[in-house]
XYZ file of C-alpha atoms in Angstrom:
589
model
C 132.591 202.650 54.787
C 130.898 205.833 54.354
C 132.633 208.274 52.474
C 131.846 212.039 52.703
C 133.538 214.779 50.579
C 135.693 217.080 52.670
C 137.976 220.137 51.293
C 141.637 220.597 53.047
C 142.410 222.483 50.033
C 141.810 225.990 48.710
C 140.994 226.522 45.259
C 144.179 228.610 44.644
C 146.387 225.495 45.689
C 143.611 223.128 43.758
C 144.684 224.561 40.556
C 147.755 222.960 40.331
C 145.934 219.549 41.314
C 142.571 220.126 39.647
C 141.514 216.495 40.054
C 142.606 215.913 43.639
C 139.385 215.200 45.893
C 139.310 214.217 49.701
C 136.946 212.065 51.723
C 136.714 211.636 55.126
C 135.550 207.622 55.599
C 133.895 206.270 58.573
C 133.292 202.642 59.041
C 129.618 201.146 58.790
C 130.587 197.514 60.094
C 133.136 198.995 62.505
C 132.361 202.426 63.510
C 135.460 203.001 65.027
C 137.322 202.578 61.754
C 138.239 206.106 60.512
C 140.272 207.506 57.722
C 141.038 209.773 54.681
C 141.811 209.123 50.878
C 142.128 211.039 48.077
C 141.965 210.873 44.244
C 144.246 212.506 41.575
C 146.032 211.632 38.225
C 148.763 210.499 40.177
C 146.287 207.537 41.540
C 144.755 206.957 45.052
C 145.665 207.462 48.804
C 144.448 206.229 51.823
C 144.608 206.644 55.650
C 142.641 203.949 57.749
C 142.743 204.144 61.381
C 141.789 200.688 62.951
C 139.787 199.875 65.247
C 142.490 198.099 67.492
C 145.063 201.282 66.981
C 146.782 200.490 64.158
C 147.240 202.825 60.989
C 147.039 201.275 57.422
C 148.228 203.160 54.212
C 147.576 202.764 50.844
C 149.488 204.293 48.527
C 150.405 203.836 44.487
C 153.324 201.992 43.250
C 155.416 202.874 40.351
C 154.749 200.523 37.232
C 155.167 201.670 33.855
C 152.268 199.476 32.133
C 149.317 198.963 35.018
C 148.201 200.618 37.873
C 149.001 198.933 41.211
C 148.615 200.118 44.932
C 150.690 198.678 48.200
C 148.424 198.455 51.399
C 150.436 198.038 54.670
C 150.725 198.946 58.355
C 152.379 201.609 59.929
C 153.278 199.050 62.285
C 154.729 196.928 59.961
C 157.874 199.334 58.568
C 160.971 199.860 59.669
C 161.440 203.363 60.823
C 164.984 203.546 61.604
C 164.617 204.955 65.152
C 167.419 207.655 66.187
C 168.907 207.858 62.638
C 170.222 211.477 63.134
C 166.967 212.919 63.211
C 165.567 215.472 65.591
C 163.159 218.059 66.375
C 165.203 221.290 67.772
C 162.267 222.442 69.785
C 163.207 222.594 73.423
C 166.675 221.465 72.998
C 169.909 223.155 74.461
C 171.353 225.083 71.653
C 172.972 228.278 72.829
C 172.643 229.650 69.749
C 169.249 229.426 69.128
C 168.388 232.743 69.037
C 164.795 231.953 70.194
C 165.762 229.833 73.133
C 164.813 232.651 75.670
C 161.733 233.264 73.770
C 160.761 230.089 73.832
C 161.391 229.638 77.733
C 159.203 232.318 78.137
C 156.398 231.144 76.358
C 156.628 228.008 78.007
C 156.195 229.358 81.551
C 153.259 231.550 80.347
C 151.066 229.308 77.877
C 149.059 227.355 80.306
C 146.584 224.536 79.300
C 143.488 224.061 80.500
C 143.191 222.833 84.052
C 143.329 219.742 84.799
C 140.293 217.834 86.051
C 137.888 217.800 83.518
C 139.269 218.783 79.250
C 138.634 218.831 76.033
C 137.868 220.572 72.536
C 135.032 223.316 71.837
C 132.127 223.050 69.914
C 132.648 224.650 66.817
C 135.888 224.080 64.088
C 138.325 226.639 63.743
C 139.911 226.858 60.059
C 143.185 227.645 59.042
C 145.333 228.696 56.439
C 148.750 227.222 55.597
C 151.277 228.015 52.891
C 153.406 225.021 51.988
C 157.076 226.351 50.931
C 159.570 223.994 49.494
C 163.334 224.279 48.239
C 164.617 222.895 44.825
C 166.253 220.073 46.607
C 162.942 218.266 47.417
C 161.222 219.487 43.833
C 164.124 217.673 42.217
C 163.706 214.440 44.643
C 160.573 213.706 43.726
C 160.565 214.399 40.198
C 159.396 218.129 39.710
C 156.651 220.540 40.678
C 154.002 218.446 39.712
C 154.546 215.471 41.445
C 155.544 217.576 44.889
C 151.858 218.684 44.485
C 150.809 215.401 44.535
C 153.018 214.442 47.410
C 151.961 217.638 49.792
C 148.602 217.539 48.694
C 148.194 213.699 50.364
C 150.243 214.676 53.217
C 148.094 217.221 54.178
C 145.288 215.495 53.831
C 146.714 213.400 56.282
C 147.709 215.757 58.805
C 144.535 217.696 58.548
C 142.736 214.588 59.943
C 144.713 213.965 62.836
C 144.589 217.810 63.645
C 140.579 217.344 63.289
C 140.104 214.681 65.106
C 141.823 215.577 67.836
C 141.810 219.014 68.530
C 138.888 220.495 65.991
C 140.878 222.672 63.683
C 140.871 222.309 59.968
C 143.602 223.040 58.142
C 142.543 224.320 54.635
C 146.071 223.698 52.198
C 145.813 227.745 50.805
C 149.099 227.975 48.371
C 151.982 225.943 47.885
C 155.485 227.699 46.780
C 158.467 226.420 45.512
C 162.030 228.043 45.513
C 163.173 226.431 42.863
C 166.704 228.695 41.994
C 167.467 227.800 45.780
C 167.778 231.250 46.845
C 166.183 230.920 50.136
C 165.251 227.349 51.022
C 168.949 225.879 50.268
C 169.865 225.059 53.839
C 171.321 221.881 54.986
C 169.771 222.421 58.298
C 166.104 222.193 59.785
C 167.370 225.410 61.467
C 168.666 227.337 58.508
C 165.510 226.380 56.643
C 162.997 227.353 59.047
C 165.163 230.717 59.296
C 165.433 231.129 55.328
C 161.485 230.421 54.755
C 160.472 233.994 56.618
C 162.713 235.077 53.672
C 161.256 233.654 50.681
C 157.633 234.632 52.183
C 158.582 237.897 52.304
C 159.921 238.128 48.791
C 157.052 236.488 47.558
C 154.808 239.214 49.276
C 157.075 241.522 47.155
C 156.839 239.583 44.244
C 152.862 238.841 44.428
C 151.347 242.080 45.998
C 147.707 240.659 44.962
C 147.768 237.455 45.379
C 144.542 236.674 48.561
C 146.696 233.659 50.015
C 149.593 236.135 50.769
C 147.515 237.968 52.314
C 145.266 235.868 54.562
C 147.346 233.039 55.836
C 147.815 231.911 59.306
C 150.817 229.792 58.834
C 153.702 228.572 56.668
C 155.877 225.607 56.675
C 159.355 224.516 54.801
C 159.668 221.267 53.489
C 163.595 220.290 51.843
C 165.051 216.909 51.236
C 168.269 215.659 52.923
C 170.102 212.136 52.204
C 169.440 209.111 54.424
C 171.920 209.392 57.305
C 172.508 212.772 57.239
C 173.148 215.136 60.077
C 171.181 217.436 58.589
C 167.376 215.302 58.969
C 165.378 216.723 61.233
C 162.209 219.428 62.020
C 162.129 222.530 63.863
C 159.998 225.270 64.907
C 159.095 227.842 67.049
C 155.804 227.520 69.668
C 152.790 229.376 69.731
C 153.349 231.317 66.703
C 150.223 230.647 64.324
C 148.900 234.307 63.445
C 151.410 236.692 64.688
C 154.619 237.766 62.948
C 156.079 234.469 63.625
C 154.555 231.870 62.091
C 156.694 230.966 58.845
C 158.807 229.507 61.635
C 158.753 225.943 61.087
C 160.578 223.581 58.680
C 161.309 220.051 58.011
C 164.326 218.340 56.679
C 163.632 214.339 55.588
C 164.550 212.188 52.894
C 161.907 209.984 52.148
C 158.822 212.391 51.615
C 156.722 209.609 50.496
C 157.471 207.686 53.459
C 155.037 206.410 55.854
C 155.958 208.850 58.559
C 156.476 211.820 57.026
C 153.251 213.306 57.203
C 153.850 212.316 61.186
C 156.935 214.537 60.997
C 155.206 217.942 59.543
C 152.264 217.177 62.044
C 154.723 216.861 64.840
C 156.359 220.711 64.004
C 152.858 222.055 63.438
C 151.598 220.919 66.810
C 154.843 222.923 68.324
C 153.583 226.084 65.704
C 149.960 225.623 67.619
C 151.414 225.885 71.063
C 152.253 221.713 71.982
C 155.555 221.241 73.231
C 157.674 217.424 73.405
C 155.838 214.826 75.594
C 158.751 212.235 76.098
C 161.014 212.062 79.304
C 164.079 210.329 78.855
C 165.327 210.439 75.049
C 169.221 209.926 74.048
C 169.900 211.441 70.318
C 172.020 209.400 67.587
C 174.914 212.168 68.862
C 174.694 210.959 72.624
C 173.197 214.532 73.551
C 170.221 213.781 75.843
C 167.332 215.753 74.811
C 166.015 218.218 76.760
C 162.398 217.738 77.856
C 159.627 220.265 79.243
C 158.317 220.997 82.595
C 154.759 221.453 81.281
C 154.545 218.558 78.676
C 156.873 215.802 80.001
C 154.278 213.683 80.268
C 154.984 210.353 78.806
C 158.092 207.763 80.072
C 161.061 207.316 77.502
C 160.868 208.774 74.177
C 156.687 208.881 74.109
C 154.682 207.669 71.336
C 152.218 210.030 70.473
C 152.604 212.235 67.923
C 154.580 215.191 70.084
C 156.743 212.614 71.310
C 160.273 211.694 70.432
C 159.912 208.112 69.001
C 161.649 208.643 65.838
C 164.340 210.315 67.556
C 165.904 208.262 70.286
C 168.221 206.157 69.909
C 170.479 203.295 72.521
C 169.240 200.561 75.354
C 166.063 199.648 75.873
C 165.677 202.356 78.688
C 165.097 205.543 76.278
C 162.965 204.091 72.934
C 159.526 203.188 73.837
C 158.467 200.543 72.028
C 160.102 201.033 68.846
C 157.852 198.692 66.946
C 154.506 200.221 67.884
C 154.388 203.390 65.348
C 151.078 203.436 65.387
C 149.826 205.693 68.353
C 148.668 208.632 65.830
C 147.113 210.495 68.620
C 148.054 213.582 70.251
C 148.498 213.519 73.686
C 145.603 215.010 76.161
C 148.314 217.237 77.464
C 148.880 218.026 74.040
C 145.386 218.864 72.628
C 145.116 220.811 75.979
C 147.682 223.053 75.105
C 146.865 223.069 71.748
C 142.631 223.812 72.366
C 144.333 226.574 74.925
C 146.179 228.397 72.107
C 143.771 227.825 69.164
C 141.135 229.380 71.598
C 143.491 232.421 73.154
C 146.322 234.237 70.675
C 145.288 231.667 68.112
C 141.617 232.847 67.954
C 142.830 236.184 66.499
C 143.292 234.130 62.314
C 141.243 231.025 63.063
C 137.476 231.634 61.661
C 135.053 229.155 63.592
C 132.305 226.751 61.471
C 128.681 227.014 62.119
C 128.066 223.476 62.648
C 127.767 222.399 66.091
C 129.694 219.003 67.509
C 129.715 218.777 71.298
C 132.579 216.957 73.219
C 131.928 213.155 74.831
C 131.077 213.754 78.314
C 133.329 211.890 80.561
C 132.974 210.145 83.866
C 135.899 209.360 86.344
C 136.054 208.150 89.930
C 137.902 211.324 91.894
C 140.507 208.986 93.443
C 142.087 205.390 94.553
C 144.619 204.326 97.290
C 146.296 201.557 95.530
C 149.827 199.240 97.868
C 152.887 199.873 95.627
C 153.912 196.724 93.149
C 150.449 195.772 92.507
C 148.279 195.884 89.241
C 145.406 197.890 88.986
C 142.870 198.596 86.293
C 141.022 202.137 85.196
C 137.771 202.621 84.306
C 135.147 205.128 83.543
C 132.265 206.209 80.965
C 131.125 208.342 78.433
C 127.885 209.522 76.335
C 127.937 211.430 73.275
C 125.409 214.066 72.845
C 125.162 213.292 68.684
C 125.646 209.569 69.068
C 129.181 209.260 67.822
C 131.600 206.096 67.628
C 133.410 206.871 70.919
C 136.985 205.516 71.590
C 138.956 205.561 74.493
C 142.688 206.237 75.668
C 144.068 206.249 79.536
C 146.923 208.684 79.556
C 149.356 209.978 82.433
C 149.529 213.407 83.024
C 152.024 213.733 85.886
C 154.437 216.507 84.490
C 158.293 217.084 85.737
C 158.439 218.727 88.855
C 161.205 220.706 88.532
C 161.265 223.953 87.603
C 164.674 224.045 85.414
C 163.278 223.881 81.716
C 166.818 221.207 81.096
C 166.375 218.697 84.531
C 167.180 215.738 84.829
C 165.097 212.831 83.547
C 164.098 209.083 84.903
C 164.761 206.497 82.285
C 161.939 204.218 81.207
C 160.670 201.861 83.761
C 162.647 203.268 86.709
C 160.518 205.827 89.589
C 161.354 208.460 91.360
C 158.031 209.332 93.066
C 156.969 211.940 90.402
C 157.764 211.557 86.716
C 155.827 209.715 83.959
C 155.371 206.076 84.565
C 153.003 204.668 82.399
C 152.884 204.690 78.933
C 149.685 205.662 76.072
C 148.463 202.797 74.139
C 146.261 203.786 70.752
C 142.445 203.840 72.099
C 140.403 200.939 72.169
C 136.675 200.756 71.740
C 136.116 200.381 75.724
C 136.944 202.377 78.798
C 138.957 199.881 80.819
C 142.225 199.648 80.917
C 144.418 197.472 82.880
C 148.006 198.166 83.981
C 149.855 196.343 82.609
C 148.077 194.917 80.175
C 146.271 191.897 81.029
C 147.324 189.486 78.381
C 151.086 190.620 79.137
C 150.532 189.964 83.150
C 148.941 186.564 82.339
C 151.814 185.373 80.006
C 154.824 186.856 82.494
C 156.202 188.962 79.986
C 157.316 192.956 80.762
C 155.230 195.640 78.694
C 157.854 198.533 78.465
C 156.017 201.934 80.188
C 153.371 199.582 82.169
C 156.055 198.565 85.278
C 154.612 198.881 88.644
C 155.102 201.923 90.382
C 157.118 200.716 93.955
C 157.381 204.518 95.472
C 154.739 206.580 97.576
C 153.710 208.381 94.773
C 150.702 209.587 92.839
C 149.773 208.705 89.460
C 147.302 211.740 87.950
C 145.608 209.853 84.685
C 142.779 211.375 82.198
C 140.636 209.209 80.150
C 140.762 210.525 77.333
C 137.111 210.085 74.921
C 136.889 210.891 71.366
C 133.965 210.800 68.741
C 136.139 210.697 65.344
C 134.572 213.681 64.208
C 136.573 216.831 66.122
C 135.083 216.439 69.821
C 137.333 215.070 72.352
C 136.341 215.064 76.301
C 138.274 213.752 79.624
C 138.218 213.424 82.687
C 140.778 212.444 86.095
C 141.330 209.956 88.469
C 144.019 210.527 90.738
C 145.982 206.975 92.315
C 147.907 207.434 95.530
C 150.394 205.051 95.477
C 151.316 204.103 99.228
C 154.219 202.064 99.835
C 153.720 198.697 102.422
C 156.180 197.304 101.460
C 154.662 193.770 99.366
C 152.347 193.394 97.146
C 149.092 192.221 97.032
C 149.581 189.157 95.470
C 148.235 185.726 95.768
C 150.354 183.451 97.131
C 148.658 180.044 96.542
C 147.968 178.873 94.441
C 150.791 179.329 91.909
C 150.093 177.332 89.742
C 148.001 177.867 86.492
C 147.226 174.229 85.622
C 144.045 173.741 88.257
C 143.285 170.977 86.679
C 143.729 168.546 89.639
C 141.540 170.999 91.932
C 138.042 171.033 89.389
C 135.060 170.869 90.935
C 137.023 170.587 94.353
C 137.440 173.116 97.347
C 140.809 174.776 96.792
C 142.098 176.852 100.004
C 143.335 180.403 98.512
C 145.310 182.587 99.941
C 147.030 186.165 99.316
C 149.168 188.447 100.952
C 146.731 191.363 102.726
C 149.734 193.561 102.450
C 148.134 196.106 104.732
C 144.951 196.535 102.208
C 142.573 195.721 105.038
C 143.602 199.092 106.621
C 140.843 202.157 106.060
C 142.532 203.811 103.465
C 142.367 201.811 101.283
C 138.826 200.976 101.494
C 138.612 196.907 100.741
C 137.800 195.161 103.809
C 136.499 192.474 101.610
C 137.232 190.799 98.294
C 135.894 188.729 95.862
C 136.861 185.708 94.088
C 137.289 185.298 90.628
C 138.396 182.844 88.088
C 139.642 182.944 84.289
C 139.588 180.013 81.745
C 139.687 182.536 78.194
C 143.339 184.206 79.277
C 141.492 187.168 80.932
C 138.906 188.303 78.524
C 136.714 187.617 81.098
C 136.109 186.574 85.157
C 134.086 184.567 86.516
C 132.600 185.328 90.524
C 133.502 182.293 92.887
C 132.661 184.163 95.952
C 131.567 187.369 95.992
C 132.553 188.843 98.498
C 134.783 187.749 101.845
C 136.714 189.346 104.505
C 139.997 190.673 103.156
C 141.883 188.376 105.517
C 144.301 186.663 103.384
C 142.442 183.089 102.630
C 139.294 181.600 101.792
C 138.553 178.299 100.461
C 136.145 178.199 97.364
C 134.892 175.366 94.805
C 136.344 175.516 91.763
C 134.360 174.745 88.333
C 134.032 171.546 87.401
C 135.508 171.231 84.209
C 139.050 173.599 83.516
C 141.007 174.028 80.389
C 145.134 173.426 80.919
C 145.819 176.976 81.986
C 143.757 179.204 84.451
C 143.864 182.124 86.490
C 142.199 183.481 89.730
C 141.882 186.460 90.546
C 141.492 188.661 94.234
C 139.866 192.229 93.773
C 138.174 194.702 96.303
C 134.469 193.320 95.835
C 131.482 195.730 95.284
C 134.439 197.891 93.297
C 135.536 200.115 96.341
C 138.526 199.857 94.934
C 141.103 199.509 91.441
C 144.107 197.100 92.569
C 144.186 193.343 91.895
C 146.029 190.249 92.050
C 145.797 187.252 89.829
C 147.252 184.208 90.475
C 150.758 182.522 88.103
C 151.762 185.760 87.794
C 155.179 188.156 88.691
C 154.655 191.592 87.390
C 157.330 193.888 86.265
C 158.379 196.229 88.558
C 160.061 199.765 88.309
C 163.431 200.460 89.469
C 163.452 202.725 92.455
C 165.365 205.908 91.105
């Protein structure tokens, strides 16, 4: 990997950590492979995002006589989903004194429209103040080693904020209450409401001091015991710069956990102007959660980083898969809303770099006509101006259509003609995507958030393009779901052993289901065939009336499973059907 020095702190919060440096680390091999680390007494960090999604982290291990270091997935821990944590943003607590506020800001902070997104060309840096009560100081083992601990989780969160949305966070002061006059609370909420209070006296206190002065945000960081009621983040939107923005806190108790960097970037996204992405989400005390008009954008709890995951808890129907923590992306709804308010009242702390990094330029076909119950794939393209590692993420954007800011929500996997569907995988290194996934269609087993829509409908997606290094451009394709009621499916053969049929003229046949009609645009198909499990298909015929059968030769030698597969040829169209397969339908709601 290359490794290039980077600066997420100030040199006010570096004294305390004087031998703390940050690198930024891009693959060589694997260019897709991205990451941060850092160095300090206390030993050495790393993030490592993976090519295929996942997130590794390296971190130090206790040992009184050597030096040793744990590496490990993301995916691999167990991250107690729904135990009594929550993010209060959004939800229904008539005494939040900011509720109305909130709703406000929520009908009035638009993002960007939705055809064609993404980030600017130029950084914007911020300030943030780090607060922390005596609780968490004592946790960890005193002042010093909190340093340690906030100085890696920031480093953290600054990448994903970087990445994804071009602002860098610059780590300006870090202050801890340690006679627990202000940050005491045994509450996210009476936390974030304390911290505005111990900033304040601290202004008192420190008259002089240039990071009182100049920061654009603060956040509150406190420990609280496993299990208790009192876990949990909070903060107001859209309040970086203005009178508002030591508004944010987070209660946790394991802050050298794997996720809790996650956490603190989750409540800073609300601070930039993101609100919750998940639909249906149940908390550990049976209150649903309350989702929001303009970001509902994912089915069940959502997995990126302004979703719920962590919080949800019961069946199947509200966690989206539970063991997948590594989607350490922000939504495209997200980094829309975020790029909106980081570029509008946001602009008015953030100073922009000089250097220059232009967006991917994205490609989409406008729009499909898809029959309900059948699979269909995405695709598109992108170019990159400086050349950069691009990856790629297909992400539903259909948002809630109700007006009410508390409605009620679809649970996973079922449609009602409007809500989120589909689910966000972690970007891959190519633009296609397949829904559902191929390799879960070919072995008959249900991928939760990738059941078949069975409504008249329309499913609004962006393909989302990064470059690793800040720029991030989309672009839309719109599928009109229409309703004949079947599939397109194959209907012979079933089978997936062809054996018996190689190098012999096999008679195939589908069901049309009204796909040879003119909106849809396939009067003819081609033939295809599978022997590697769907990495890739083979033409038997390339094109023939879309009539329901044609017989073709089959190859002459075939391996003990294989697949055919019946697509709109000369690609006027997205849907598909591949033989020995039953897809996973939704649940009309």
């Amino acid at each position: 990997m290359n490794a290039i020095p980077v600066t997420v702190i100030a040199d006010q919060a570096a004294e305390a950590s004087p031998d703390f440096r940050t690198w930024r680390i891009f693959g060589i091999d694997d260019a897709l492979v991205t990451g941060i680390i850092d160095t300090s007494h206390s030993g050495f960090h790393g993030m490592v995002l993976l090519a295929n999604g996942e997130t590794v982290l390296i971190n130090p291990v206790k040992d009184k006589k050597t030096r040793k270091y744990i590496s490990f997935s993301e995916k691999s821990q167990n991250k107690r989903q729904g135990e009594a944590f929550s993010c209060a943003v959004g939800d229904d607590h008539s005494t939040h004194s900011a509720h109305k506020e909130l709703e406000a800001l929520d009908i009035s902070q638009s993002p960007m429209p939705l055809s064609r997104r993404g980030t600017p060309t130029k950084t914007l840096n911020y300030d943030i103040i780090y607060t922390a009560g005596n609780a968490l100081v004592k946790n960890v083992g005193g002042a010093a080693a909190l340093d340690n601990v906030i100085n890696t989780m920031h480093a953290r969160i600054s990448l994903l904020f970087w990445r994804d949305t071009a602002i860098n966070l610059l780590y300006t002061a870090g202050f801890y209450d340690t006679s627990n006059a202000y940050l005491s609370g045994t509450t996210s909420s009476a936390l974030m409401n304390a911290n505005p209070l111990f900033m304040q006296a601290l202004k008192l206190s420190y008259p002089t001091m240039p990071a009182l002065k100049n920061y654009d945000l603060s956040f509150a960081l406190s420990y609280g015991a496993q299990g208790s009621a009192g876990n949990g983040g909070l903060a107001e939107v859209g309040t970086v710069c203005n009178g508002r923005k030591d508004y944010a806190a987070l209660i946790a108790d394991n802050p050298n956990g794997s996720q809790y960097y996650r956490l603190v970037a989750h409540e800073i996204g609300h601070q930039f102007g993101a609100w919750h992405t998940f639909n249906k989400c149940i908390l550990s005390n049976g209150i649903e959660a309350a989702r929001t008009k303009d970001s509902a954008v994912e089915p069940g709890s959502g997995g990126t980083i302004m979703g719920y995951r962590m919080a949800c808890v019961g069946p199947n129907g509200y966690v989206l898969d539970a063991t997948n923590a590594d989607n350490n992306i922000f939504h495209i709804n997200s980094i829309s809303q975020i790029v909106s308010f980081s570029r509008g009242a946001g602009l008015s702390c953030g100073l922009a770099s000089s250097a220059v990094n232009n967006p991917p330029t994205v490609q989409t076909a406008a729009a499909y006509t898809i029959p309900a119950r059948t699979p269909f794939m995405l695709k598109g393209s992108a170019s990159d101006v400086e050349g950069g590692a691009l990856t790629y993420s297909w992400e539903q954007v259909d948002k809630i259509s109700s007006l009410d800011f508390f409605s009620t929500a679809v649970s996973l996997n079922e449609d009602n003609g409007k809500d989120a569907l589909i689910r966000v995988f972690p970007p891959k290194n190519q633009p296609r995507r397949y829904i559902p996934a191929m390799d879960k269609l070919l072995s008959k087993t249900s991928s939760p958030g990738e059941f078949l829509p069975v409504t008249n409908r329309k499913l609004t997606f962006e393909l989302a393009v990064r470059d690793q290094r800040g720029g991030v451009g989309s672009s839309q394709t719109v599928i009109t779901v229409q309703d004949t009621g079947a599939a397109f499916a194959i209907t012979n053969p079933t089978q997936t052993d062809l054996r018996g049929s190689a190098g012999k003229d096999l008679n195939v046949q589908w069901n049309v289901a009204g796909t040879n009609t003119s909106i849809f645009k396939c009067p003819s198909v081609q033939i295809a065939i599978t022997t590697d499990n769907g990495a890739s298909f083979n033409a038997l015929l390339a094109s023939t009336t879309n009539d329901g059968a044609q017989i073709v030769r089959l190859p002459a030698t075939l391996p003990v499973k294989s697949h055919l597969r019946v697509m709109c040829s000369n690609d006027t169209n997205v849907f598909f059907a591949v033989s020995g397969t039953s897809p996973s339908l939704a649940t009309k709601k």
